[in-house]
Short mmCIF file of C-alpha atoms and ligand atoms in Angstrom, two decimals:
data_model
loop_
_atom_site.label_atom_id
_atom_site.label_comp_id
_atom_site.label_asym_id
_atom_site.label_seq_id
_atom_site.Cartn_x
_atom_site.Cartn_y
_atom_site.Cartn_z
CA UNK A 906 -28.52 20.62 -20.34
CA UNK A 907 -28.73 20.99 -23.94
CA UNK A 908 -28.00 24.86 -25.37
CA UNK A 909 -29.12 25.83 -29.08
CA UNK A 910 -30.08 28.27 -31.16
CA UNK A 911 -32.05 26.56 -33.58
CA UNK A 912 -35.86 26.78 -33.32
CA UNK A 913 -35.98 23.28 -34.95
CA UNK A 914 -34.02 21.72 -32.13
CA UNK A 915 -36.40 23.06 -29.59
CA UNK A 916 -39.62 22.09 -31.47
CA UNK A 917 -38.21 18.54 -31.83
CA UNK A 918 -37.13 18.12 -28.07
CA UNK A 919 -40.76 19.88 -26.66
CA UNK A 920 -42.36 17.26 -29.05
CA UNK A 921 -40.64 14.22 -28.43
CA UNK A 922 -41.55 15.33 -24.59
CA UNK A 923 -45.41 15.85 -25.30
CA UNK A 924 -45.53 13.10 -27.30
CA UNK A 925 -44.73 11.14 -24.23
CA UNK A 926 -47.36 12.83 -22.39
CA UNK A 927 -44.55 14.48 -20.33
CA UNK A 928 -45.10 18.57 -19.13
CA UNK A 929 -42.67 21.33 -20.27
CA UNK A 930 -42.42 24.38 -18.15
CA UNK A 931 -40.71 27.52 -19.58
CA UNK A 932 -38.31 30.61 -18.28
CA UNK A 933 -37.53 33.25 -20.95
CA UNK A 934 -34.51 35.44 -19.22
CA UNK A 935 -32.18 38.20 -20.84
CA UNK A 936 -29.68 36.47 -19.42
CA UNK A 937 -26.91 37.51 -16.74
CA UNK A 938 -28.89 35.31 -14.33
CA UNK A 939 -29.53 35.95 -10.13
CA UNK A 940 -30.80 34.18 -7.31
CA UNK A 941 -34.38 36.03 -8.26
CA UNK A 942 -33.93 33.88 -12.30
CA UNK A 943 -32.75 30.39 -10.38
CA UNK A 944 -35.84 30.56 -8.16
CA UNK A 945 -38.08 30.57 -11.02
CA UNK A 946 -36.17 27.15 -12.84
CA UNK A 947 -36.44 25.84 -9.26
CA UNK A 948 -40.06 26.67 -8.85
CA UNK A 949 -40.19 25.48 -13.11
CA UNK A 950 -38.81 22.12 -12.03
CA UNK A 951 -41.62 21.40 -9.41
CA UNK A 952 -44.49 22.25 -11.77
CA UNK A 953 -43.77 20.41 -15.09
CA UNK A 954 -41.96 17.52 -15.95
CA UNK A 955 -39.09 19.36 -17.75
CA UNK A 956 -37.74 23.17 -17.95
CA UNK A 957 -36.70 25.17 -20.63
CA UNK A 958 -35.09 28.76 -20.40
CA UNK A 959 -34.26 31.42 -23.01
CA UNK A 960 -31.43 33.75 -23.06
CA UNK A 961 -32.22 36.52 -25.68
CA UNK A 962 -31.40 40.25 -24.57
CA UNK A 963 -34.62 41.42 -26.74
CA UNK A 964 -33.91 44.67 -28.73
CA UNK A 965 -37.24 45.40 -29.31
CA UNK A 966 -38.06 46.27 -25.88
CA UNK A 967 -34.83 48.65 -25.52
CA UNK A 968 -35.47 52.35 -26.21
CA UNK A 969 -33.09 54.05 -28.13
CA UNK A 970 -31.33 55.45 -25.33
CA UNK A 971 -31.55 52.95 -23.06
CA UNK A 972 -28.59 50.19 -22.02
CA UNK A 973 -29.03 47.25 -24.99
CA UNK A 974 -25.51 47.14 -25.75
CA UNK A 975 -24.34 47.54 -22.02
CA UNK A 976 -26.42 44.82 -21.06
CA UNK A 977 -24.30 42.39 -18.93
CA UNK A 978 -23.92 39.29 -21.12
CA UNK A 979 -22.64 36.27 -19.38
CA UNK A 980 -23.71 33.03 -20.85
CA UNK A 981 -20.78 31.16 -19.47
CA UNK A 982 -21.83 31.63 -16.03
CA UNK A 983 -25.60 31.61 -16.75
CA UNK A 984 -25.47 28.12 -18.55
CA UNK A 985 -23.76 26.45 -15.39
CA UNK A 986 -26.35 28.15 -12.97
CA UNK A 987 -29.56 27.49 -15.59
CA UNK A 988 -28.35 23.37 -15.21
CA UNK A 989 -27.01 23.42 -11.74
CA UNK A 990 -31.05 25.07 -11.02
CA UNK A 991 -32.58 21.81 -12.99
CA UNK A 992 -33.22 23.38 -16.38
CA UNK A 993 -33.05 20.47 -19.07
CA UNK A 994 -32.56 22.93 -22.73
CA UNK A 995 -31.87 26.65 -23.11
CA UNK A 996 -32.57 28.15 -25.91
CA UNK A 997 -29.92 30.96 -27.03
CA UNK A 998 -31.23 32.74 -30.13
CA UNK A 999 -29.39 35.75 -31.75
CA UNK A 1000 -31.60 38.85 -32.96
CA UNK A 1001 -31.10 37.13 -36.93
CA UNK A 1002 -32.57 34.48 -35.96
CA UNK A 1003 -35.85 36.34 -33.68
CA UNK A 1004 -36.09 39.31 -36.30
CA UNK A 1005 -34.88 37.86 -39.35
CA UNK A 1006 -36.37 40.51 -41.69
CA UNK A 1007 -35.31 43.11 -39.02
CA UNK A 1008 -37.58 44.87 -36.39
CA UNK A 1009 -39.49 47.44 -38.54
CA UNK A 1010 -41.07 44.33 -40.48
CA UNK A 1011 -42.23 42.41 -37.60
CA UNK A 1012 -45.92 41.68 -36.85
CA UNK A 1013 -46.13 42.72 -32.62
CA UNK A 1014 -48.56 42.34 -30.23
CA UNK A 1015 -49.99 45.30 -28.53
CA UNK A 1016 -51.54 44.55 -24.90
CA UNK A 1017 -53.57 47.75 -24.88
CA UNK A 1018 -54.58 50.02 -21.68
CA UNK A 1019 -51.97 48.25 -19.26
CA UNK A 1020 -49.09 48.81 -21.55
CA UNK A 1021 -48.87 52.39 -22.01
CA UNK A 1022 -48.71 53.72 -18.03
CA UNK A 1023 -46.25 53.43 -15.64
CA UNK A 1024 -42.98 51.83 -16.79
CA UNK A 1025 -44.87 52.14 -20.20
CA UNK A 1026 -45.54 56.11 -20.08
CA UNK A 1027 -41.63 55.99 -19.42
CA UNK A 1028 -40.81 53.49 -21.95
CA UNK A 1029 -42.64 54.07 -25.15
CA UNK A 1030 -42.64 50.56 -27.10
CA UNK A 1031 -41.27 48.64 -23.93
CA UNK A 1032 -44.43 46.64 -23.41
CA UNK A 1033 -44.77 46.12 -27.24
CA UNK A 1034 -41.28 44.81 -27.42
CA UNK A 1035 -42.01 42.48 -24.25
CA UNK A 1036 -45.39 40.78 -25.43
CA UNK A 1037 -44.33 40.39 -28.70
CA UNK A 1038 -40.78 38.22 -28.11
CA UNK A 1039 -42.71 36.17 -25.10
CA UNK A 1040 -45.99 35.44 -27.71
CA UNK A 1041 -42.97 34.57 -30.54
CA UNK A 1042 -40.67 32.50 -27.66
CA UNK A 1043 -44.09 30.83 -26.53
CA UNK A 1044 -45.03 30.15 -30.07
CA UNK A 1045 -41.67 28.39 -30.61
CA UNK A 1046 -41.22 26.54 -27.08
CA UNK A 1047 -44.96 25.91 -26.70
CA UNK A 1048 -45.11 25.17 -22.94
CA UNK A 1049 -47.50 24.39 -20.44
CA UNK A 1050 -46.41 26.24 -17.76
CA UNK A 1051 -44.59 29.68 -18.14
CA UNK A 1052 -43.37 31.56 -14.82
CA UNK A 1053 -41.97 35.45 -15.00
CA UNK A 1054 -41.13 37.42 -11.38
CA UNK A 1055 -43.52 39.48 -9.75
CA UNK A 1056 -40.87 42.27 -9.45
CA UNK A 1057 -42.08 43.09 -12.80
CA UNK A 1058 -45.23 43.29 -11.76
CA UNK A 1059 -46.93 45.48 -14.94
CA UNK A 1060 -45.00 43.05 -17.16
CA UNK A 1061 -46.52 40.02 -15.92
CA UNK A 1062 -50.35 41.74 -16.31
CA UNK A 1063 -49.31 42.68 -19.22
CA UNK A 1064 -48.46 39.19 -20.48
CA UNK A 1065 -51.23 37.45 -18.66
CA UNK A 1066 -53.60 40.00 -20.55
CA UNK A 1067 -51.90 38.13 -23.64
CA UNK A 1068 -52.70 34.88 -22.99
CA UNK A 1069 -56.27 35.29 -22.05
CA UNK A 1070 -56.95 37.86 -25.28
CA UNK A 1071 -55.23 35.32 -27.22
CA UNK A 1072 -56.42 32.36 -26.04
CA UNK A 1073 -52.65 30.70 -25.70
CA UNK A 1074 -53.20 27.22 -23.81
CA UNK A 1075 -50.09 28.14 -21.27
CA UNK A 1076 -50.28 28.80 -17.19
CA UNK A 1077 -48.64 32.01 -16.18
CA UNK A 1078 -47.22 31.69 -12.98
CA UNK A 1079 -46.09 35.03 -10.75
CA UNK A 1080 -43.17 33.99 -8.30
CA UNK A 1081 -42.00 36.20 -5.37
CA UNK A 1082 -39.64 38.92 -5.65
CA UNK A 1083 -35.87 37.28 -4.33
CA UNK A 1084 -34.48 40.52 -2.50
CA UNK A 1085 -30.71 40.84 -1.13
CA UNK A 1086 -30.42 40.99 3.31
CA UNK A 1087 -30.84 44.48 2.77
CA UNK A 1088 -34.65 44.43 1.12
CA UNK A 1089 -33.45 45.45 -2.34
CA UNK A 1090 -35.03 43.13 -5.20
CA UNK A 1091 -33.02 41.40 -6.82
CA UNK A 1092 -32.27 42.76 -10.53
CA UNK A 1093 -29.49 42.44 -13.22
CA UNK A 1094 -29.30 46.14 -13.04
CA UNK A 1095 -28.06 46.10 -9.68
CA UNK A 1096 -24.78 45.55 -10.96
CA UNK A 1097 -24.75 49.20 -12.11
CA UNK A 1098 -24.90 50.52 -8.56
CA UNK A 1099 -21.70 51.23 -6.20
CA UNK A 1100 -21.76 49.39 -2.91
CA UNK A 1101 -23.07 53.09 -1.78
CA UNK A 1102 -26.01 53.19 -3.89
CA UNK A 1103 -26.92 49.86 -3.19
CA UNK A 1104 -27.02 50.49 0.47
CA UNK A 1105 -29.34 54.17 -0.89
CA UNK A 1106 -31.19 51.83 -2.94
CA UNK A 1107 -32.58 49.37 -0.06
CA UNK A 1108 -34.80 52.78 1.46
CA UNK A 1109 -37.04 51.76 -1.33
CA UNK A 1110 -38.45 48.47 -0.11
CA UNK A 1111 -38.48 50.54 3.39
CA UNK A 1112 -40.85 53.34 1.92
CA UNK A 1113 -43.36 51.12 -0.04
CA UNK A 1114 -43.67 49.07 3.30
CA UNK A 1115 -44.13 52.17 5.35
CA UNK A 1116 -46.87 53.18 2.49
CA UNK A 1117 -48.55 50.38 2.37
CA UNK A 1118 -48.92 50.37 6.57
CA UNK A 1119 -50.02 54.35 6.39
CA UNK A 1120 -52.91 53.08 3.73
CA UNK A 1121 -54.20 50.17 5.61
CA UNK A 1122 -54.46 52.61 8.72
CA UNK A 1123 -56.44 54.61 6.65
CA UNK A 1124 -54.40 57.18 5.26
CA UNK A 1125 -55.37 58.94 2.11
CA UNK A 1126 -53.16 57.77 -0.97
CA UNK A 1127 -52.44 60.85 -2.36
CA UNK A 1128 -50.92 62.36 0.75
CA UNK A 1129 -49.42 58.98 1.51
CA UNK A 1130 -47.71 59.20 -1.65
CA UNK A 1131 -46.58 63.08 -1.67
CA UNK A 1132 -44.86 62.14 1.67
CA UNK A 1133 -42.80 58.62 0.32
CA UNK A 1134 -41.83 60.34 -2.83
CA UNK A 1135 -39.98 63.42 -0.60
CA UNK A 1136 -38.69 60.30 1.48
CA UNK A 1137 -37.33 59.00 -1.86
CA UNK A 1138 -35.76 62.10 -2.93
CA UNK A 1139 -34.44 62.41 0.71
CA UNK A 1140 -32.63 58.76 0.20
CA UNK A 1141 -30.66 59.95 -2.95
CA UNK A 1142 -33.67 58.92 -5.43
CA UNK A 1143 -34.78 60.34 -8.42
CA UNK A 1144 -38.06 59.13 -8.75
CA UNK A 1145 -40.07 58.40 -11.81
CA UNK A 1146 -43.32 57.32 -10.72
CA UNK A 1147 -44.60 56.11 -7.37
CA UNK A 1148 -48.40 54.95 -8.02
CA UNK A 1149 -50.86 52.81 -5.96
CA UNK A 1150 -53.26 50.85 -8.03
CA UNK A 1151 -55.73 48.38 -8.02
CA UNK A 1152 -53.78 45.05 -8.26
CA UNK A 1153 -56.02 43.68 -10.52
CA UNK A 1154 -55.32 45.50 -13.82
CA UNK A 1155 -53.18 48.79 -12.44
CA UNK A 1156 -56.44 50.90 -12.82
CA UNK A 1157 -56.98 53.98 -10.67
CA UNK A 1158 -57.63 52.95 -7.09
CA UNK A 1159 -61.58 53.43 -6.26
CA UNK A 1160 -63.28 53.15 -2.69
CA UNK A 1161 -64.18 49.45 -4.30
CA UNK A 1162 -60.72 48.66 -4.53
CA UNK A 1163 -59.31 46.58 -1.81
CA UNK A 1164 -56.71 44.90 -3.38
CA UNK A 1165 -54.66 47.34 -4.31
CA UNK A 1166 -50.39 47.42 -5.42
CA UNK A 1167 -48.05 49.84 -4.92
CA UNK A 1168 -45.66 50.45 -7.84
CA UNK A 1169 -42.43 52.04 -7.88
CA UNK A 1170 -39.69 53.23 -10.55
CA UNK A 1171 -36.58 55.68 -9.54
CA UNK A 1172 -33.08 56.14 -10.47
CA UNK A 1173 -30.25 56.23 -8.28
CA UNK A 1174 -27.74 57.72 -10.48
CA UNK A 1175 -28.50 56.41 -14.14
CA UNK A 1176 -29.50 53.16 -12.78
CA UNK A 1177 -33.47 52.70 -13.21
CA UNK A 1178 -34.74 50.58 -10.51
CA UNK A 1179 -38.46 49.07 -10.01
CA UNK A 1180 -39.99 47.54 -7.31
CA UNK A 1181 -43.39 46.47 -5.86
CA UNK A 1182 -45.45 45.68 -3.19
CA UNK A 1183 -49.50 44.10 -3.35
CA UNK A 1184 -51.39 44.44 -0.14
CA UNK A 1185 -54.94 44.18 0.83
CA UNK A 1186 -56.54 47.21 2.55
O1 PAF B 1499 -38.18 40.02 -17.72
C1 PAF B 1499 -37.36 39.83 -18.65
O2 PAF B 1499 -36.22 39.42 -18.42
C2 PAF B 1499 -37.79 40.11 -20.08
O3 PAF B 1499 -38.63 41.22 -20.15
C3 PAF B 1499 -38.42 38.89 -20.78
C4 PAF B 1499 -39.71 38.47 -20.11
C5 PAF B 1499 -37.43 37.75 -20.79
C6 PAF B 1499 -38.74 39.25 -22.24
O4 PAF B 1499 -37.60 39.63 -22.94
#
């Protein structure tokens, strides 16, 4: 596996590979890689002909008091698990070389509606800073095939909303949330949590299943989630928000609705954890 930081490099490789006719899937990652990252180069290496991944811990996306410079960094270990997984070039840019005339003077993309609820309502800018470095890393890799986790479920509507707006000739593939035994999703964050809180942190798969079998019995969703978020707050959670909304595009859940998602953010201690669940009622 080739690693650079150069955007040349990577134009020059993708080309040589389309002019061949040969596919190019792509995984952008902040790095500090999982089981839940190395599923998505495994899935990347049975859709397209070759992979490329991205390390770049995005600034733009990090509110100012959020964990940027705490971010786990551990290229290292992530390069030997990226080509172990089957991914042919990584691309390793620094924030010079993304936001060159710094991050007040770069054009952004704004995915509007989807971006500014949930995780967005909590994290003013996060969605701005997320479509704008995957649009920028798409517009330097230029893949076929592009394929985020469904953990972060508003981030991939958000970036599928993107490409169709936009018009960008690339796939965008959802793959399934890789949990630990315990039903906790895998995250990078995790590594924040004691062995306690982890153990805490595994009621919250348990009460968005439980909510998602009250609902399909016919339960009212506002009642349904009153009683989860008390469960939450029982478990050692602060929660943030606890939603269910139609799976489509997050709106507000109407008797039309049937597919419908259930959306969760809560800290346990400092550490903000997400998690998910879609469901047909
Ligand atoms: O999901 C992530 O790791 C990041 O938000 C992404 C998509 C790599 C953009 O920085």
């Amino acid at each position: 596996m080739i690693t650079t930081q150069e955007i040349t490099q990577i134009r020059e490789q993708v080309r040589t590979w389309h002019t061949k006719g040969e596919t190019v899937a792509f995984v952008p990652t902040m790095g500090n890689l999982h089981l839940g990252h190395i599923t998505l180069i495994k899935e990347a290496v049975k859709r397209a002909d070759h992979v490329v991944a991205s390390i770049f811990v995005n600034p733009m996306q990090f509110g100012q008091n959020e964990d940027l410079d705490a971010y786990p960094r551990t290229l290292a270990a992530d390069q030997q698990a990226l080509a172990e997984a089957g991914a042919d070039l990584l691309f390793t840019p620094t924030p010079e070389i993304i936001y060159p005339k710094g991050m007040d003077q770069q054009t952004f993309i704004e995915v509007p509606e989807i971006s500014n609820q949930l995780c967005g309502a909590s994290r003013p800018g996060h969605f701005r800073g997320v479509a704008t470095i995957v649009c920028k890393l798409f517009n330097i890799v230029q893949p076929d095939v592009a394929l985020f986790g469904r953990k972060d479920y508003q981030q991939l509507l958000v970036i599928k909303t993107m490409v169709e707006d936009l018009s960008m000739p690339i796939d965008i593939i959802g793959v399934e949330t890789i949990r630990e035994d315990s039903g906790l999703a895998m995250s990078s964050r995790n590594g924040y949590l004691s062995q306690s809180q982890k153990d805490q942190a595994a009621r919250l798969k348990q009460v968005i299943d439980a909510m998602s079998a009250s609902i399909k019995q016919g339960a009212k969703i506002e009642e349904t989630i009153e009683a989860a978020t008390a469960e939450l707050v029982q478990a050692g959670f602060s929660p943030d928000y606890l939603e269910v909304r139609s799976a489509r595009d997050l709106s507000k859940v109407t008797a039309g609705h049937d597919k419908l998602v259930i959306l969760a953010a809560a800290y346990m201690g400092t550490t903000r954890l997400i998690d998910n669940l879609s469901f047909e009622r």
